[in-house]
mmCIF file of N, CA and C in Angstrom:
data_model
loop_
_atom_site.group_PDB
_atom_site.id
_atom_site.type_symbol
_atom_site.label_atom_id
_atom_site.label_comp_id
_atom_site.label_asym_id
_atom_site.label_seq_id
_atom_site.Cartn_x
_atom_site.Cartn_y
_atom_site.Cartn_z
ATOM 1 N N UNK D 18 0.732 -1.162 0.276
ATOM 2 C CA UNK D 18 -0.144 0.051 0.045
ATOM 3 C C UNK D 18 0.988 1.187 -0.163
ATOM 4 N N UNK D 19 1.928 1.304 0.785
ATOM 5 C CA UNK D 19 3.002 2.530 0.794
ATOM 6 C C UNK D 19 3.545 2.621 -0.628
ATOM 7 N N UNK D 20 3.824 1.625 -1.451
ATOM 8 C CA UNK D 20 4.363 2.043 -2.604
ATOM 9 C C UNK D 20 3.545 2.517 -3.523
ATOM 10 N N UNK D 21 2.144 2.196 -3.501
ATOM 11 C CA UNK D 21 1.115 2.826 -4.194
ATOM 12 C C UNK D 21 1.130 4.558 -3.800
ATOM 13 N N UNK D 22 1.106 4.713 -2.515
ATOM 14 C CA UNK D 22 1.219 6.069 -2.054
ATOM 15 C C UNK D 22 2.381 6.713 -2.645
ATOM 16 N N UNK D 23 3.614 6.117 -2.402
ATOM 17 C CA UNK D 23 4.717 6.729 -3.051
ATOM 18 C C UNK D 23 4.646 7.151 -4.455
ATOM 19 N N UNK D 24 4.262 6.058 -5.174
ATOM 20 C CA UNK D 24 4.097 6.223 -6.812
ATOM 21 C C UNK D 24 2.972 7.429 -6.961
ATOM 22 N N UNK D 25 2.053 7.498 -6.009
ATOM 23 C CA UNK D 25 1.109 8.719 -6.407
ATOM 24 C C UNK D 25 1.774 9.939 -5.914
ATOM 25 N N UNK D 26 2.551 10.069 -4.757
ATOM 26 C CA UNK D 26 2.995 11.193 -4.587
ATOM 27 C C UNK D 26 4.274 11.646 -5.533
ATOM 28 N N UNK D 27 5.061 10.807 -5.976
ATOM 29 C CA UNK D 27 5.999 11.123 -7.016
ATOM 30 C C UNK D 27 5.534 11.616 -8.146
ATOM 31 N N UNK D 28 4.058 10.980 -8.710
ATOM 32 C CA UNK D 28 3.539 11.613 -9.784
ATOM 33 C C UNK D 28 3.232 13.129 -9.423
ATOM 34 N N UNK D 29 2.561 13.231 -8.349
ATOM 35 C CA UNK D 29 2.200 14.749 -8.092
ATOM 36 C C UNK D 29 3.461 15.750 -7.945
ATOM 37 N N UNK D 30 4.703 15.177 -7.495
ATOM 38 C CA UNK D 30 5.835 15.825 -7.214
ATOM 39 C C UNK D 30 6.146 16.186 -8.878
ATOM 40 N N UNK D 31 6.309 15.392 -9.857
ATOM 41 C CA UNK D 31 6.562 15.573 -11.122
ATOM 42 C C UNK D 31 5.603 16.358 -11.791
ATOM 43 N N UNK D 32 4.372 16.364 -11.763
ATOM 44 C CA UNK D 32 3.205 17.375 -12.276
ATOM 45 C C UNK D 32 3.654 18.571 -11.519
ATOM 46 N N UNK D 33 3.961 18.830 -10.335
ATOM 47 C CA UNK D 33 4.275 20.131 -9.568
ATOM 48 C C UNK D 33 5.474 20.927 -10.190
ATOM 49 N N UNK D 34 6.680 20.153 -10.532
ATOM 50 C CA UNK D 34 7.638 20.513 -11.088
ATOM 51 C C UNK D 34 7.564 21.071 -12.469
ATOM 52 N N UNK D 35 6.571 20.152 -13.345
ATOM 53 C CA UNK D 35 6.372 20.512 -14.453
ATOM 54 C C UNK D 35 5.440 21.991 -14.628
ATOM 55 N N UNK D 36 4.435 22.072 -13.751
ATOM 56 C CA UNK D 36 3.650 23.251 -13.925
ATOM 57 C C UNK D 36 4.481 24.376 -13.191
ATOM 58 N N UNK D 37 5.269 24.281 -12.414
ATOM 59 C CA UNK D 37 6.300 25.264 -11.937
ATOM 60 C C UNK D 37 7.179 25.783 -13.076
ATOM 61 N N UNK D 38 7.499 24.885 -13.661
ATOM 62 C CA UNK D 38 8.755 25.191 -14.987
ATOM 63 C C UNK D 38 7.963 25.877 -16.086
ATOM 64 N N UNK D 39 6.598 25.364 -16.293
ATOM 65 C CA UNK D 39 5.865 26.350 -17.390
ATOM 66 C C UNK D 39 5.615 27.765 -16.905
ATOM 67 N N UNK D 40 5.167 27.621 -15.430
ATOM 68 C CA UNK D 40 4.892 29.020 -15.148
ATOM 69 C C UNK D 40 6.097 29.951 -15.162
ATOM 70 N N UNK D 41 7.228 29.570 -14.761
ATOM 71 C CA UNK D 41 8.658 30.377 -14.772
ATOM 72 C C UNK D 41 9.018 30.576 -16.184
ATOM 73 N N UNK D 42 8.564 29.780 -16.897
ATOM 74 C CA UNK D 42 8.933 29.986 -18.576
ATOM 75 C C UNK D 42 8.000 31.197 -19.192
ATOM 76 N N UNK D 43 6.728 31.050 -18.682
ATOM 77 C CA UNK D 43 5.725 31.866 -19.471
ATOM 78 C C UNK D 43 5.562 33.192 -18.756
ATOM 79 N N UNK D 44 5.649 33.135 -17.492
ATOM 80 C CA UNK D 44 5.237 34.502 -16.766
ATOM 81 C C UNK D 44 6.004 35.552 -17.368
ATOM 82 N N UNK D 45 7.221 35.491 -17.574
ATOM 83 C CA UNK D 45 7.929 36.687 -17.933
ATOM 84 C C UNK D 45 7.471 37.157 -19.505
ATOM 85 N N UNK D 46 6.839 36.225 -20.158
ATOM 86 C CA UNK D 46 6.420 36.587 -21.514
ATOM 87 C C UNK D 46 4.937 37.223 -21.387
ATOM 88 N N UNK D 47 4.341 36.895 -20.412
ATOM 89 C CA UNK D 47 3.062 37.389 -20.367
ATOM 90 C C UNK D 47 2.934 38.945 -20.007
ATOM 91 N N UNK D 48 2.237 39.808 -20.695
ATOM 92 C CA UNK D 48 1.932 41.006 -20.548
ATOM 93 C C UNK D 48 0.958 41.474 -19.840
ATOM 94 N N UNK D 49 1.328 42.096 -18.686
ATOM 95 C CA UNK D 49 0.274 42.352 -17.645
ATOM 96 C C UNK D 49 -0.241 43.908 -17.692
ATOM 97 N N UNK D 50 0.326 44.591 -18.661
ATOM 98 C CA UNK D 50 0.227 46.028 -18.663
ATOM 99 C C UNK D 50 -1.291 46.354 -18.912
ATOM 100 N N UNK D 51 -1.803 47.437 -18.208
ATOM 101 C CA UNK D 51 -3.332 47.908 -18.567
ATOM 102 C C UNK D 51 -3.437 48.303 -20.026
ATOM 103 N N UNK D 52 -4.650 48.075 -20.498
ATOM 104 C CA UNK D 52 -4.889 48.406 -21.843
ATOM 105 C C UNK D 52 -4.261 47.248 -22.715
ATOM 106 N N UNK D 53 -3.960 46.131 -22.097
ATOM 107 C CA UNK D 53 -3.448 45.189 -23.118
ATOM 108 C C UNK D 53 -4.539 44.345 -23.596
ATOM 109 N N UNK D 54 -5.809 44.353 -23.292
ATOM 110 C CA UNK D 54 -7.066 43.768 -23.935
ATOM 111 C C UNK D 54 -6.979 42.396 -23.476
ATOM 112 N N UNK D 55 -7.258 41.653 -24.561
ATOM 113 C CA UNK D 55 -7.409 40.046 -24.478
ATOM 114 C C UNK D 55 -6.264 39.288 -24.137
ATOM 115 N N UNK D 56 -5.064 39.846 -24.530
ATOM 116 C CA UNK D 56 -3.711 39.182 -24.334
ATOM 117 C C UNK D 56 -3.471 39.381 -22.671
ATOM 118 N N UNK D 57 -3.649 40.359 -22.156
ATOM 119 C CA UNK D 57 -3.440 40.526 -20.737
ATOM 120 C C UNK D 57 -4.512 39.568 -19.866
ATOM 121 N N UNK D 58 -6.031 39.674 -20.267
ATOM 122 C CA UNK D 58 -6.849 38.770 -19.778
ATOM 123 C C UNK D 58 -6.489 37.318 -19.808
ATOM 124 N N UNK D 59 -6.006 36.803 -21.005
ATOM 125 C CA UNK D 59 -5.839 35.492 -21.325
ATOM 126 C C UNK D 59 -4.351 35.194 -20.301
ATOM 127 N N UNK D 60 -3.642 36.171 -20.067
ATOM 128 C CA UNK D 60 -2.299 35.824 -19.484
ATOM 129 C C UNK D 60 -2.612 35.791 -17.910
ATOM 130 N N UNK D 61 -3.416 36.522 -17.438
ATOM 131 C CA UNK D 61 -3.959 36.558 -15.957
ATOM 132 C C UNK D 61 -4.698 35.285 -15.672
ATOM 133 N N UNK D 62 -5.540 34.902 -16.581
ATOM 134 C CA UNK D 62 -6.345 33.718 -16.390
ATOM 135 C C UNK D 62 -5.553 32.356 -16.380
ATOM 136 N N UNK D 63 -4.615 32.474 -17.389
ATOM 137 C CA UNK D 63 -3.595 31.259 -17.663
ATOM 138 C C UNK D 63 -2.730 31.159 -16.350
ATOM 139 N N UNK D 64 -2.368 32.298 -15.651
ATOM 140 C CA UNK D 64 -1.454 32.409 -14.554
ATOM 141 C C UNK D 64 -2.207 31.825 -13.379
ATOM 142 N N UNK D 65 -3.692 32.403 -13.223
ATOM 143 C CA UNK D 65 -4.072 31.851 -12.182
ATOM 144 C C UNK D 65 -4.517 30.443 -12.306
ATOM 145 N N UNK D 66 -4.886 29.833 -13.511
ATOM 146 C CA UNK D 66 -5.045 28.377 -13.477
ATOM 147 C C UNK D 66 -3.533 27.700 -13.193
ATOM 148 N N UNK D 67 -2.537 28.295 -13.482
ATOM 149 C CA UNK D 67 -1.275 27.616 -13.298
ATOM 150 C C UNK D 67 -0.968 27.530 -11.540
ATOM 151 N N UNK D 68 -1.465 28.588 -10.960
ATOM 152 C CA UNK D 68 -1.285 28.670 -9.477
ATOM 153 C C UNK D 68 -2.316 27.746 -8.856
ATOM 154 N N UNK D 69 -3.585 27.623 -9.271
ATOM 155 C CA UNK D 69 -4.308 26.640 -8.798
ATOM 156 C C UNK D 69 -3.940 25.325 -9.001
ATOM 157 N N UNK D 70 -3.240 24.889 -10.201
ATOM 158 C CA UNK D 70 -2.626 23.526 -10.370
ATOM 159 C C UNK D 70 -1.544 23.168 -9.492
ATOM 160 N N UNK D 71 -0.781 24.314 -9.268
ATOM 161 C CA UNK D 71 0.206 24.173 -8.329
ATOM 162 C C UNK D 71 0.054 23.830 -6.627
ATOM 163 N N UNK D 72 -1.200 24.775 -6.476
ATOM 164 C CA UNK D 72 -1.603 24.621 -5.175
ATOM 165 C C UNK D 72 -2.360 23.333 -5.038
ATOM 166 N N UNK D 73 -2.959 22.717 -5.966
ATOM 167 C CA UNK D 73 -3.640 21.407 -5.793
ATOM 168 C C UNK D 73 -2.790 20.224 -5.846
ATOM 169 N N UNK D 74 -1.484 20.457 -6.454
ATOM 170 C CA UNK D 74 -0.574 19.345 -6.139
ATOM 171 C C UNK D 74 0.319 19.455 -4.757
ATOM 172 N N UNK D 75 0.640 20.839 -4.457
ATOM 173 C CA UNK D 75 1.024 20.859 -3.206
ATOM 174 C C UNK D 75 -0.037 20.484 -1.860
ATOM 175 N N UNK D 76 -1.194 20.658 -1.908
ATOM 176 C CA UNK D 76 -2.114 20.095 -1.155
ATOM 177 C C UNK D 76 -1.997 18.457 -0.959
ATOM 178 N N UNK D 77 -2.138 18.004 -1.973
ATOM 179 C CA UNK D 77 -1.682 16.507 -1.922
ATOM 180 C C UNK D 77 -0.529 15.990 -1.444
ATOM 181 N N UNK D 78 0.559 16.728 -1.898
ATOM 182 C CA UNK D 78 2.013 16.333 -1.372
ATOM 183 C C UNK D 78 2.034 16.394 0.002
ATOM 184 N N UNK D 79 1.508 17.429 0.398
ATOM 185 C CA UNK D 79 1.692 17.801 1.989
ATOM 186 C C UNK D 79 0.948 16.897 2.880
ATOM 187 N N UNK D 80 -0.046 16.210 2.166
ATOM 188 C CA UNK D 80 -1.194 15.219 2.903
ATOM 189 C C UNK D 80 -2.085 15.626 3.806
ATOM 190 N N UNK D 81 -2.652 16.785 3.445
ATOM 191 C CA UNK D 81 -3.690 17.445 3.912
ATOM 192 C C UNK D 81 -5.037 16.465 3.941
ATOM 193 N N UNK D 82 -5.139 15.712 2.726
ATOM 194 C CA UNK D 82 -6.084 14.923 2.506
ATOM 195 C C UNK D 82 -6.274 13.682 3.680
ATOM 196 N N UNK D 83 -4.806 13.389 3.837
ATOM 197 C CA UNK D 83 -4.473 11.985 4.657
ATOM 198 C C UNK D 83 -5.092 12.613 6.153
ATOM 199 N N UNK D 84 -4.757 13.661 6.433
ATOM 200 C CA UNK D 84 -5.256 13.978 7.782
ATOM 201 C C UNK D 84 -6.872 14.299 8.105
ATOM 202 N N UNK D 85 -7.445 14.684 6.712
ATOM 203 C CA UNK D 85 -8.834 14.926 6.968
ATOM 204 C C UNK D 85 -9.414 13.591 6.939
ATOM 205 N N UNK D 86 -8.802 12.461 6.082
ATOM 206 C CA UNK D 86 -9.180 11.301 5.808
ATOM 207 C C UNK D 86 -9.534 10.258 7.214
ATOM 208 N N UNK D 87 -8.175 10.819 7.933
ATOM 209 C CA UNK D 87 -8.239 9.999 9.202
ATOM 210 C C UNK D 87 -9.069 10.546 10.282
ATOM 211 N N UNK D 88 -9.419 11.875 10.277
ATOM 212 C CA UNK D 88 -10.695 12.321 11.157
ATOM 213 C C UNK D 88 -11.936 12.024 10.873
ATOM 214 N N UNK D 89 -12.209 11.855 9.336
ATOM 215 C CA UNK D 89 -13.358 11.167 8.858
ATOM 216 C C UNK D 89 -13.307 9.849 9.327
ATOM 217 N N UNK D 90 -12.428 9.063 9.380
ATOM 218 C CA UNK D 90 -12.683 7.684 9.575
ATOM 219 C C UNK D 90 -12.731 7.505 11.077
ATOM 220 N N UNK D 91 -12.267 8.354 11.904
ATOM 221 C CA UNK D 91 -12.459 8.459 13.386
ATOM 222 C C UNK D 91 -13.919 8.539 13.618
ATOM 223 N N UNK D 92 -14.596 9.329 13.012
ATOM 224 C CA UNK D 92 -16.051 9.810 13.132
ATOM 225 C C UNK D 92 -16.756 8.689 12.784
ATOM 226 N N UNK D 93 -16.522 8.054 11.961
ATOM 227 C CA UNK D 93 -17.200 6.801 11.224
ATOM 228 C C UNK D 93 -17.277 5.777 12.107
ATOM 229 N N UNK D 94 -16.074 5.475 12.724
ATOM 230 C CA UNK D 94 -15.997 4.563 13.513
ATOM 231 C C UNK D 94 -16.815 4.849 14.928
ATOM 232 N N UNK D 95 -16.663 6.077 15.256
ATOM 233 C CA UNK D 95 -17.279 6.394 16.594
ATOM 234 C C UNK D 95 -18.878 6.346 16.516
ATOM 235 N N UNK D 96 -19.419 6.644 15.057
ATOM 236 C CA UNK D 96 -20.835 6.475 14.812
ATOM 237 C C UNK D 96 -21.215 5.171 14.710
ATOM 238 N N UNK D 97 -20.447 4.179 14.238
ATOM 239 C CA UNK D 97 -20.760 2.709 14.234
ATOM 240 C C UNK D 97 -20.532 2.110 15.508
ATOM 241 N N UNK D 98 -19.762 2.531 16.308
ATOM 242 C CA UNK D 98 -19.748 2.019 17.747
ATOM 243 C C UNK D 98 -20.920 2.355 18.507
ATOM 244 N N UNK D 99 -21.521 3.712 18.273
ATOM 245 C CA UNK D 99 -22.716 3.990 18.868
ATOM 246 C C UNK D 99 -23.752 3.350 18.390
ATOM 247 N N UNK D 100 -23.869 3.049 17.139
ATOM 248 C CA UNK D 100 -25.146 2.179 16.547
ATOM 249 C C UNK D 100 -25.170 1.011 17.180
ATOM 250 N N UNK D 101 -23.904 0.233 17.104
ATOM 251 C CA UNK D 101 -23.845 -1.124 17.726
ATOM 252 C C UNK D 101 -24.174 -1.242 19.173
ATOM 253 N N UNK D 102 -23.976 -0.306 19.876
ATOM 254 C CA UNK D 102 -24.351 -0.108 21.167
ATOM 255 C C UNK D 102 -25.921 0.085 21.443
ATOM 256 N N UNK D 103 -26.401 0.856 20.518
ATOM 257 C CA UNK D 103 -27.808 1.044 20.493
ATOM 258 C C UNK D 103 -28.535 -0.154 20.275
ATOM 259 N N UNK D 104 -28.037 -0.746 19.125
ATOM 260 C CA UNK D 104 -28.638 -2.149 18.635
ATOM 261 C C UNK D 104 -28.586 -3.275 19.670
ATOM 262 N N UNK D 105 -27.468 -3.301 20.355
ATOM 263 C CA UNK D 105 -27.196 -4.032 21.620
ATOM 264 C C UNK D 105 -28.330 -3.782 22.703
ATOM 265 N N UNK D 106 -28.295 -2.493 22.987
ATOM 266 C CA UNK D 106 -29.420 -2.072 23.968
ATOM 267 C C UNK D 106 -30.831 -2.478 23.794
ATOM 268 N N UNK D 107 -31.312 -2.139 22.390
ATOM 269 C CA UNK D 107 -32.645 -2.535 21.742
ATOM 270 C C UNK D 107 -32.738 -3.981 21.735
ATOM 271 N N UNK D 108 -31.884 -5.036 21.657
ATOM 272 C CA UNK D 108 -31.763 -6.259 21.521
ATOM 273 C C UNK D 108 -32.133 -6.844 22.878
ATOM 274 N N UNK D 109 -31.454 -6.222 23.972
ATOM 275 C CA UNK D 109 -31.813 -6.672 25.375
ATOM 276 C C UNK D 109 -33.107 -6.237 25.910
ATOM 277 N N UNK D 110 -33.629 -5.093 25.362
ATOM 278 C CA UNK D 110 -34.919 -4.779 25.891
ATOM 279 C C UNK D 110 -36.022 -5.744 25.281
ATOM 280 N N UNK D 111 -35.653 -6.258 24.137
ATOM 281 C CA UNK D 111 -36.643 -7.031 23.298
ATOM 282 C C UNK D 111 -36.703 -8.310 24.061
ATOM 283 N N UNK D 112 -35.574 -8.757 24.544
ATOM 284 C CA UNK D 112 -35.328 -10.127 25.038
ATOM 285 C C UNK D 112 -36.165 -10.016 26.549
ATOM 286 N N UNK D 113 -36.101 -8.856 27.090
ATOM 287 C CA UNK D 113 -36.719 -8.739 28.374
ATOM 288 C C UNK D 113 -38.308 -8.848 28.334
ATOM 289 N N UNK D 114 -38.602 -8.153 27.256
ATOM 290 C CA UNK D 114 -40.096 -8.108 27.132
ATOM 291 C C UNK D 114 -40.800 -9.490 27.037
ATOM 292 N N UNK D 115 -40.024 -10.231 26.218
ATOM 293 C CA UNK D 115 -40.508 -11.675 26.027
ATOM 294 C C UNK D 115 -40.594 -12.600 27.009
#
C-alpha cells in the first residue's frame, strides 16, 4: 500500500515541477500592462490556473487529505460504535419483554 502512495506522491511531485517550470517560463512573456486587452486577460487567467494547479499538487503532497481522511474515519468508527451499542441495548430490551 505504501508503494502505491509513494508512486502517487511521486507523480504529483513530477506534475508540480512541470507546472512550476511552465509558469517560470511563461510568466516573463505574459504582458500584464493595462490596456493590453484580451492578451492581458488571457495571461492573467492562465497564470491563475497555473497557480491553482500548483496549489492542488502541494495540497496533495503535503498530505492534507490524509489528515482529513483520518479524522473522517475516526468519526465513522465512533458512529458505528454508537449504533452497535444502540442495537445491543434494543436487543436486550426485546429479550426482556418476551
